[in-house]
mmCIF file of C-alpha atoms and ligand atoms in Angstrom:
data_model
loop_
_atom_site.group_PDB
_atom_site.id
_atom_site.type_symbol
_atom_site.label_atom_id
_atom_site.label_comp_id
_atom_site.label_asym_id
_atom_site.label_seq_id
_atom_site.Cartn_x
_atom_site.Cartn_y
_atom_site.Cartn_z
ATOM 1 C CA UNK F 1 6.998 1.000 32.225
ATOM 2 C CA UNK F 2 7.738 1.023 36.031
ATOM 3 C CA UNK F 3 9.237 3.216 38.390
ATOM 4 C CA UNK F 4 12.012 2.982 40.879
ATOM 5 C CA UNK F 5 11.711 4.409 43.468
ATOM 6 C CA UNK F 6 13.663 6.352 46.108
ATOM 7 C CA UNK F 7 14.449 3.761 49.273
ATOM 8 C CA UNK F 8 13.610 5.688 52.147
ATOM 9 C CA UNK F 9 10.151 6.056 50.167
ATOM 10 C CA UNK F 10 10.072 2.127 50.105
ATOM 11 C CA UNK F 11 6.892 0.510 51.977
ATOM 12 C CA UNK F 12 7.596 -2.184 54.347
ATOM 13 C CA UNK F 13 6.001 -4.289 52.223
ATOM 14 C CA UNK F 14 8.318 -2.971 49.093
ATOM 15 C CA UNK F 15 11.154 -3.539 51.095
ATOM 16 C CA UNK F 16 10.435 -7.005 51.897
ATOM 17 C CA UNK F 17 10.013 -7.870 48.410
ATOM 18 C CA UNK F 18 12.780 -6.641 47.283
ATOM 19 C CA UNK F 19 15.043 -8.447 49.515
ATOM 20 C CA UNK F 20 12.961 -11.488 49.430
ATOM 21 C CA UNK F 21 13.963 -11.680 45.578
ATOM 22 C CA UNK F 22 17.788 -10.490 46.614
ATOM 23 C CA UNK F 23 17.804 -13.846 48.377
ATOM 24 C CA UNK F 24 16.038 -16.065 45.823
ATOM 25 C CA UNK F 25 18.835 -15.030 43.221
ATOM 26 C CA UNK F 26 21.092 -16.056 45.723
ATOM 27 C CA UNK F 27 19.685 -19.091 46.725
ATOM 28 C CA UNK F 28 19.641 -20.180 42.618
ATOM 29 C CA UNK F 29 22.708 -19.037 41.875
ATOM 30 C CA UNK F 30 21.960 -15.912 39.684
ATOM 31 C CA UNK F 31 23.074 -13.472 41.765
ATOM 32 C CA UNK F 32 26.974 -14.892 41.857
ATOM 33 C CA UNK F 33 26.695 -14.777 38.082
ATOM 34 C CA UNK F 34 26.497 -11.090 38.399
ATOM 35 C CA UNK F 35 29.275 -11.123 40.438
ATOM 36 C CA UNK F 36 31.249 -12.841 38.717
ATOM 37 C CA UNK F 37 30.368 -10.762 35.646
ATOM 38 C CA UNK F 38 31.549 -7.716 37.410
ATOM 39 C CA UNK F 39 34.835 -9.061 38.077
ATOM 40 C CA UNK F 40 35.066 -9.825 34.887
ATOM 41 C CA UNK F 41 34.862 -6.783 33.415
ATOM 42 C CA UNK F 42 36.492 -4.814 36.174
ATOM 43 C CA UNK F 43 39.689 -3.747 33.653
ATOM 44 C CA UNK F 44 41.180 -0.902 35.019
ATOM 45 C CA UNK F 45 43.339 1.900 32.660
ATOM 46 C CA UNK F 46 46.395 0.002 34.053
ATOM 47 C CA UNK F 47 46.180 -3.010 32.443
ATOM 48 C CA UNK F 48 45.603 -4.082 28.685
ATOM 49 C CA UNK F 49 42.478 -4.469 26.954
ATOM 50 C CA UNK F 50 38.909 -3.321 26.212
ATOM 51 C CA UNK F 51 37.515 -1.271 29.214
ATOM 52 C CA UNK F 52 33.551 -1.928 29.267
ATOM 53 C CA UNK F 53 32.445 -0.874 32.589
ATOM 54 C CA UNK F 54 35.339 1.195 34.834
ATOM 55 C CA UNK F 55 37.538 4.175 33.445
ATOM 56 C CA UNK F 56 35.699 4.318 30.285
ATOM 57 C CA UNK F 57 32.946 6.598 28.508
ATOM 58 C CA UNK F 58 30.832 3.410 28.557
ATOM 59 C CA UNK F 59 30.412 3.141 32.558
ATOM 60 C CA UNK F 60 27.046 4.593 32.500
ATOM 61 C CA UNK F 61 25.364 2.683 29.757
ATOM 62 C CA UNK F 62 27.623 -0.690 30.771
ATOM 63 C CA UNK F 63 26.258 -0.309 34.437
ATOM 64 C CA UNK F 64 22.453 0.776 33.229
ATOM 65 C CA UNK F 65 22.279 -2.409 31.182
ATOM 66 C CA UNK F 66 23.804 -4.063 34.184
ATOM 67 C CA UNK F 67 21.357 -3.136 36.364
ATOM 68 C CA UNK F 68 18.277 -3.679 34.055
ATOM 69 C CA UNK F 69 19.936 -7.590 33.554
ATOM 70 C CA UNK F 70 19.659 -7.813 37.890
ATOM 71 C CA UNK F 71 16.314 -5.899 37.709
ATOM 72 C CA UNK F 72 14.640 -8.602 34.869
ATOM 73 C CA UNK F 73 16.084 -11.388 36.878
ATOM 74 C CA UNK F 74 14.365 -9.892 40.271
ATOM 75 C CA UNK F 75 11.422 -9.808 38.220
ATOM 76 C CA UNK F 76 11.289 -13.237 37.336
ATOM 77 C CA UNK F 77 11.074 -14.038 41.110
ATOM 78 C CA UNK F 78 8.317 -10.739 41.891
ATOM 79 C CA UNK F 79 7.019 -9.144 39.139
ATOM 80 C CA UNK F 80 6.678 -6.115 41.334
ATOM 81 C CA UNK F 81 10.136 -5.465 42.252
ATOM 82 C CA UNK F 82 12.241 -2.851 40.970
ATOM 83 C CA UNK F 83 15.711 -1.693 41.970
ATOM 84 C CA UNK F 84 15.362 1.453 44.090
ATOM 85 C CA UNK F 85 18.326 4.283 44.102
ATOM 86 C CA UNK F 86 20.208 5.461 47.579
ATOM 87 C CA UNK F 87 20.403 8.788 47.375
ATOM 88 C CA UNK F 88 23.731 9.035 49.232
ATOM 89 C CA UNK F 89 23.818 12.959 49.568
ATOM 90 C CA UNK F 90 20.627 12.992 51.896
ATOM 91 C CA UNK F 91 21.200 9.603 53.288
ATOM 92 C CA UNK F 92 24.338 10.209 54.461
ATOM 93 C CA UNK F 93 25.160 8.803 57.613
ATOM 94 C CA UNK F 94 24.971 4.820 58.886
ATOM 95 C CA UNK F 95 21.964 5.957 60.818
ATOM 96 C CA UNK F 96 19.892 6.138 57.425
ATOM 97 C CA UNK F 97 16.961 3.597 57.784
ATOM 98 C CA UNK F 98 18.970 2.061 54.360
ATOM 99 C CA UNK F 99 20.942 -0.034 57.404
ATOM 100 C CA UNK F 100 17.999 -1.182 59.347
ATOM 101 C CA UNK F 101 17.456 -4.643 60.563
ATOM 102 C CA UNK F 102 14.683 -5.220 57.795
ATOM 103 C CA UNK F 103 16.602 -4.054 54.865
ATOM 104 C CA UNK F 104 20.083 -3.939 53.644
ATOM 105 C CA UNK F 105 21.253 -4.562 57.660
ATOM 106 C CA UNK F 106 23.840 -2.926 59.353
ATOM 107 C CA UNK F 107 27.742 -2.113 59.692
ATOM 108 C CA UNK F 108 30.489 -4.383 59.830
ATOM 109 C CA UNK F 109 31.496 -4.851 63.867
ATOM 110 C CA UNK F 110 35.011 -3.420 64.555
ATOM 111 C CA UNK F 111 36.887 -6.416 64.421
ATOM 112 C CA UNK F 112 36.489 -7.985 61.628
ATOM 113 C CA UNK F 113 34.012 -5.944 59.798
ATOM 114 C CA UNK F 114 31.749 -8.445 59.249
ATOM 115 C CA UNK F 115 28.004 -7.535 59.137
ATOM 116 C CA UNK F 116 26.073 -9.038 61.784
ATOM 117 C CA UNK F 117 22.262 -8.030 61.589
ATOM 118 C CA UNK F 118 19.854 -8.212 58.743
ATOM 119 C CA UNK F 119 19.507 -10.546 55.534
ATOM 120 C CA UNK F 120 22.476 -10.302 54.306
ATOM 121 C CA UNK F 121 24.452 -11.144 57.685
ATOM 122 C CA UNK F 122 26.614 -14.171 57.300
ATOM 123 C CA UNK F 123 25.332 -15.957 60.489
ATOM 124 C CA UNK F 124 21.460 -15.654 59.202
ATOM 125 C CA UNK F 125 22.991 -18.457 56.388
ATOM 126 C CA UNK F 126 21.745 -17.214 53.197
ATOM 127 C CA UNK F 127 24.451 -14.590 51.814
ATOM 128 C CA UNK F 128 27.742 -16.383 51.491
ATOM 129 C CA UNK F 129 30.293 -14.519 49.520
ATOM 130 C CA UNK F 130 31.481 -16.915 46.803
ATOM 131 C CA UNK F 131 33.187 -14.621 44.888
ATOM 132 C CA UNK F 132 35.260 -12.268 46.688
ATOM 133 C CA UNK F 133 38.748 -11.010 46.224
ATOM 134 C CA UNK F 134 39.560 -12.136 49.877
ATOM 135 C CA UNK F 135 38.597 -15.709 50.818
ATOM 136 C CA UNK F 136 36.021 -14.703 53.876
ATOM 137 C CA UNK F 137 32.992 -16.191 53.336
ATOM 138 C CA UNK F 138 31.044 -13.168 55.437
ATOM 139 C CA UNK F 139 30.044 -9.725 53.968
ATOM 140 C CA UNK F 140 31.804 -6.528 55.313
ATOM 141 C CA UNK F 141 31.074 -3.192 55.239
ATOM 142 C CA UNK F 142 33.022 -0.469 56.954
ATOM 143 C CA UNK F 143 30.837 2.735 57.004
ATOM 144 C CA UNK F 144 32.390 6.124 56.595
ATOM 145 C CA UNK F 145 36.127 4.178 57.769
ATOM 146 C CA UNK F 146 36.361 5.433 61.190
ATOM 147 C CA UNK F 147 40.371 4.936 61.289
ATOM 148 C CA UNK F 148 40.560 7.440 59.036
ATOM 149 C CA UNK F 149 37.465 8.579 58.445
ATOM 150 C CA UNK F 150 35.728 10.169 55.232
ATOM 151 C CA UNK F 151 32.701 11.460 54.040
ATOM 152 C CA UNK F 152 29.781 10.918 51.658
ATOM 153 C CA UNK F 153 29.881 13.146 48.740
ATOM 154 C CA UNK F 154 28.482 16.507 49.297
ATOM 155 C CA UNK F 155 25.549 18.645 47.183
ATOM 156 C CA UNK F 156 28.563 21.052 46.335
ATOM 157 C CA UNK F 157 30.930 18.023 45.143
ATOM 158 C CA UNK F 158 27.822 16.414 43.579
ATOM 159 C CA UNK F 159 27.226 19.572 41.359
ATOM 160 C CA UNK F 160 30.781 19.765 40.306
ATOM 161 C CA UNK F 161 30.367 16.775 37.744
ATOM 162 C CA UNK F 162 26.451 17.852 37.192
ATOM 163 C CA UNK F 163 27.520 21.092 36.050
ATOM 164 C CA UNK F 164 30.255 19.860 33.434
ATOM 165 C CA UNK F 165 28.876 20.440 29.581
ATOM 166 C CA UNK F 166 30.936 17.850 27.823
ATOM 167 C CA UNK F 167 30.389 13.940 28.563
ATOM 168 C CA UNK F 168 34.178 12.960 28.494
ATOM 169 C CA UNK F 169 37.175 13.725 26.950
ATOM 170 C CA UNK F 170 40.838 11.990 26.013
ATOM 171 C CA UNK F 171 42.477 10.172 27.001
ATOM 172 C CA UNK F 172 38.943 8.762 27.876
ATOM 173 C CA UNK F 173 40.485 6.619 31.281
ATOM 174 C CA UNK F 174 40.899 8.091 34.786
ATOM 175 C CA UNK F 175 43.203 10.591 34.369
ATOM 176 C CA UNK F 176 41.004 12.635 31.978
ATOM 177 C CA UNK F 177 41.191 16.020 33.259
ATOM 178 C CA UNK F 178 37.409 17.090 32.830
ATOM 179 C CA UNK F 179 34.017 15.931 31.435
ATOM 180 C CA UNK F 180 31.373 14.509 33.477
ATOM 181 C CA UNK F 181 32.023 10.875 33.358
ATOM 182 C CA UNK F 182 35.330 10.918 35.375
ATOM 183 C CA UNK F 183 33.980 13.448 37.493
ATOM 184 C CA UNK F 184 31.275 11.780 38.466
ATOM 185 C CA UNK F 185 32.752 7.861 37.921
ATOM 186 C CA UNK F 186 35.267 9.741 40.692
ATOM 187 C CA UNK F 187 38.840 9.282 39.642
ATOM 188 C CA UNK F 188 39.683 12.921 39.122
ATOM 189 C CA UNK F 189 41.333 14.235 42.292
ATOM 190 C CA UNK F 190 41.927 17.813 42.415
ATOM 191 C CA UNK F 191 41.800 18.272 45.898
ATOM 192 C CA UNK F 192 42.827 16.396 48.990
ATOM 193 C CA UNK F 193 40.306 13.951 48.231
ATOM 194 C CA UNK F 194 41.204 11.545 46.154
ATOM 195 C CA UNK F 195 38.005 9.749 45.689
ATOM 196 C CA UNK F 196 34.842 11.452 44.293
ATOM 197 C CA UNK F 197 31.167 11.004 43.892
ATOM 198 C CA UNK F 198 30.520 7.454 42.800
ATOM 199 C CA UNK F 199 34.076 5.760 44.060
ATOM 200 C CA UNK F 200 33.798 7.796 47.072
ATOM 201 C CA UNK F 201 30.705 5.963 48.195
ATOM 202 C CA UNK F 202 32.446 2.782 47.319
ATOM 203 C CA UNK F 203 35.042 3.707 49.916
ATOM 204 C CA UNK F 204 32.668 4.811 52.787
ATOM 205 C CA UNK F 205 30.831 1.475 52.676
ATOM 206 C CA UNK F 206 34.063 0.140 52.427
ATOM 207 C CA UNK F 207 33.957 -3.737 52.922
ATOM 208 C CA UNK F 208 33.275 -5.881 49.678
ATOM 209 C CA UNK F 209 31.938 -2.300 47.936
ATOM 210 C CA UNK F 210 35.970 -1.467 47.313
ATOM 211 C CA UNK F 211 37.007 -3.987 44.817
ATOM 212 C CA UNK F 212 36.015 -5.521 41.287
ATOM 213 C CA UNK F 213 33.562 -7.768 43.488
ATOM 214 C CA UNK F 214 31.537 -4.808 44.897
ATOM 215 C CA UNK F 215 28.279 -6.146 43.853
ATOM 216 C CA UNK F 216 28.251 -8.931 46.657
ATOM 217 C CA UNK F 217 26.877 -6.097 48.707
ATOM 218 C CA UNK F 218 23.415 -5.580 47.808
ATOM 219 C CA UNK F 219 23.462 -1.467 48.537
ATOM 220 C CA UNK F 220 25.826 -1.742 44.958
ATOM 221 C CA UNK F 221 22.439 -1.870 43.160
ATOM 222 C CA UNK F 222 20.983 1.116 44.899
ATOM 223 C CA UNK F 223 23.734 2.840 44.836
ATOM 224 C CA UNK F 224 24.152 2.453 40.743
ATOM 225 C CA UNK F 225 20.519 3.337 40.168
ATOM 226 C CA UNK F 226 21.432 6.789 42.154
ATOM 227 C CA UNK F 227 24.060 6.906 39.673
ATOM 228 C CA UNK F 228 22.214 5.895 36.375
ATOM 229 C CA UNK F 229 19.047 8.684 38.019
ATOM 230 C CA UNK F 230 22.186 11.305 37.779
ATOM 231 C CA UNK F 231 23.191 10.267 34.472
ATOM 232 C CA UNK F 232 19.167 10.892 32.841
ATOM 233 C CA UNK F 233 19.647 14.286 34.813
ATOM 234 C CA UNK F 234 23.137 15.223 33.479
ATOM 235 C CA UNK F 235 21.463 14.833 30.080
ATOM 236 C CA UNK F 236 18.331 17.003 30.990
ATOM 237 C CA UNK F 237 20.637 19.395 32.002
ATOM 238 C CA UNK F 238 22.758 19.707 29.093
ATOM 239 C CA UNK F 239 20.456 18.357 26.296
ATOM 240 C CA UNK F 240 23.121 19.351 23.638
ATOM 241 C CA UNK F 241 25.393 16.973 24.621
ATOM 242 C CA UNK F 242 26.382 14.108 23.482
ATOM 243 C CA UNK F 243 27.918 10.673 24.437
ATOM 244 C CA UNK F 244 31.510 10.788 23.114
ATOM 245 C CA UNK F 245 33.467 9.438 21.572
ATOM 246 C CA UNK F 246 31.262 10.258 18.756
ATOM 247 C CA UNK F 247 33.328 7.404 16.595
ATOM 248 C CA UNK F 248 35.523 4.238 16.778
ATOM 249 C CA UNK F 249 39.338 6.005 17.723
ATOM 250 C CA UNK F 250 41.469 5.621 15.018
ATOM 251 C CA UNK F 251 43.979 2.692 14.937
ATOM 252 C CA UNK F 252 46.883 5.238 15.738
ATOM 253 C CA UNK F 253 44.979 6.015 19.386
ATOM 254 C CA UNK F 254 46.424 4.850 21.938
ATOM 255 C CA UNK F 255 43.219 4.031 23.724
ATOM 256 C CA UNK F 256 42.106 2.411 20.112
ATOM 257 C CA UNK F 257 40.280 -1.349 20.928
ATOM 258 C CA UNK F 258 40.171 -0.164 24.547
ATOM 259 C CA UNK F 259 36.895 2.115 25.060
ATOM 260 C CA UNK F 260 33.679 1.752 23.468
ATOM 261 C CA UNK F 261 32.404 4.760 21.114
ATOM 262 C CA UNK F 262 28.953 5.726 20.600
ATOM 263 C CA UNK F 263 28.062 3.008 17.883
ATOM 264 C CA UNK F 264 29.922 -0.024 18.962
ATOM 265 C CA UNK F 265 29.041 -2.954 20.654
ATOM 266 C CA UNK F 266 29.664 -3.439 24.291
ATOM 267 C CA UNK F 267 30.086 -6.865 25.461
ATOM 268 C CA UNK F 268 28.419 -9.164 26.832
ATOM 269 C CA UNK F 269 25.429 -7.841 25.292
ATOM 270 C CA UNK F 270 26.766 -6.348 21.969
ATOM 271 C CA UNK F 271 24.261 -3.638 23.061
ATOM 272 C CA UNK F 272 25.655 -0.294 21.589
ATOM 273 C CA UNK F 273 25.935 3.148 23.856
ATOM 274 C CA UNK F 274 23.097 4.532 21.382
ATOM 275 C CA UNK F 275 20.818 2.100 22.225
ATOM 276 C CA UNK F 276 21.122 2.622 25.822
ATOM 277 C CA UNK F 277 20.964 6.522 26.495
ATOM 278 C CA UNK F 278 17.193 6.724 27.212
ATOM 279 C CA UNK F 279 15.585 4.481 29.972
ATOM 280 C CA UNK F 280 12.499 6.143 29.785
ATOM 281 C CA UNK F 281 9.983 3.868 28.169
ATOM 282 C CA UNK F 282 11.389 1.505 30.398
ATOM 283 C CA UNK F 283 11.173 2.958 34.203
ATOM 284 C CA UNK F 284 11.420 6.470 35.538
ATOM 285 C CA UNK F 285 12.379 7.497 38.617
ATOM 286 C CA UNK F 286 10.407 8.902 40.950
ATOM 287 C CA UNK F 287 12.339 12.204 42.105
HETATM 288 CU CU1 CU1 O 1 30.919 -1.460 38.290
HETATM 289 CU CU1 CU1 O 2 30.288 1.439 41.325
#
């Protein structure tokens, strides 16, 4: 049992070590595996086949074992290391120490939007995107998109998914009109903002954190253990609910052989949903 913890609580020392072990995935090739893994199972609602990770009941356990695969793998290289969470509705502007020099580095510069300072800057020679959806070779990031700008998801927005009772609900993609998965995962509009919660933070970093290859920027990680910590507190919250759907759809669904129901395996793992809705005798978080 460890604990992750929140990253502005991070000791110098902490934060060192974890992106010391960022880098030595990097350098050996592990990390691109997990980017390419993401890409791979990036299906979106508009094309055929089984949705695992995006506009799909299973996002939150598909992204916790995700995360626990990266965390192991860190582990291998520091034993000490865990993946901390960014806690994007207190940390909400690019003047968070999350963007400092000695941690995830700063904004893209206005041309280009490449990132020039900290580990993860191209010109520092150890983070070279291999697997983008562009061809650059640099990392961007575009924080809170000045040319139109937007803004981190509030308290108010934030409690708008937290407060739903029911987990998710046909037809089970993005358009589902309710239930806290798409309100949370962010596709349901409603308003004049079309992005919510967890996709809205996607767009304010902006940069590689828009597409299928979003985990070439490091702050994905942080920002999907904020998301798995709201997940465990959805549950708390409403502890008769349940992960639906309950049972495989029935060949006459539409969505049948496209989501993943409480008992089936996800891939690549062939880990099921049940097996994955309590972390806790594996980390907690401190809140
Ligand atoms: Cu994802
Ligand atoms: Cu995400």
């Amino acid at each position: 049992m460890y604990t992750r913890k929140n990253q502005r609580n991070l000791t110098s020392a902490e934060r060192r070590g974890f992106v010391g072990a960022v880098l030595e995935l990097k350098r050996n090739g592990e990390y691109d595996e997990f980017v390419r893994q993401h890409i791979e199972y990036y299906v979106t609602d508009g094309e055929d086949g089984l949705r695992a990770a995006h506009m799909t009941p299973s996002f939150f356990p598909w992204h916790r074992r995700f995360l626990l695969e990266f965390e192991r793998a860190l582990q291998r290289i520091d034993p000490k290391v865990t993946v901390p969470y960014w806690d994007w509705t207190t940390d909400n502007t690019p003047a968070a120490a999350l963007w400092s020099e000695d941690f995830l580095g700063g904004n893209g510069r206005t041309r280009d939007h490449q990132v020039m300072t900290g580990p993860f800057a191209y010109e520092t020679g150890q983070w070279t995107i291999m697997n983008g959806v562009t061809d650059r070779k640099y990392l961007m990031r575009n924080l809170g998109r000045p040319s139109a700008p937007i803004s981190l998801p509030s308290h108010d927005e934030l409690a708008w998914a937290m407060n739903e009772p029911v987990y998710d609900m046909e037809p089970w993609d993005s358009t589902a009109a309710s239930g806290f998965r798409n309100r949370l995962e962010g596709w349901l509009s409603g308003g004049v903002e079309r992005w919510r919660n967890h996709n809205r933070v996607h767009r304010w970093v902006g940069g590689h954190m828009l597409g299928a290859s979003s985990p070439n920027d490091p702050v994905f990680w942080l920002h999907h253990s904020f998301v798995d910590l709201l997940w465990d507190r959805w549950q708390r919250r409403h502890p008769k609910a349940v992960y639906l759907p309950r049972t495989r759809l029935r060949p006459d669904d539409p969505q049948s052989g496209r989501v993943i129901s409480l008992e089936e395996p996800m891939p690549p793992w062939d880990v099921k949903p049940s097996e994955l809705l309590d972390h806790r005798d594996l980390y907690r978080y401190e809140q």
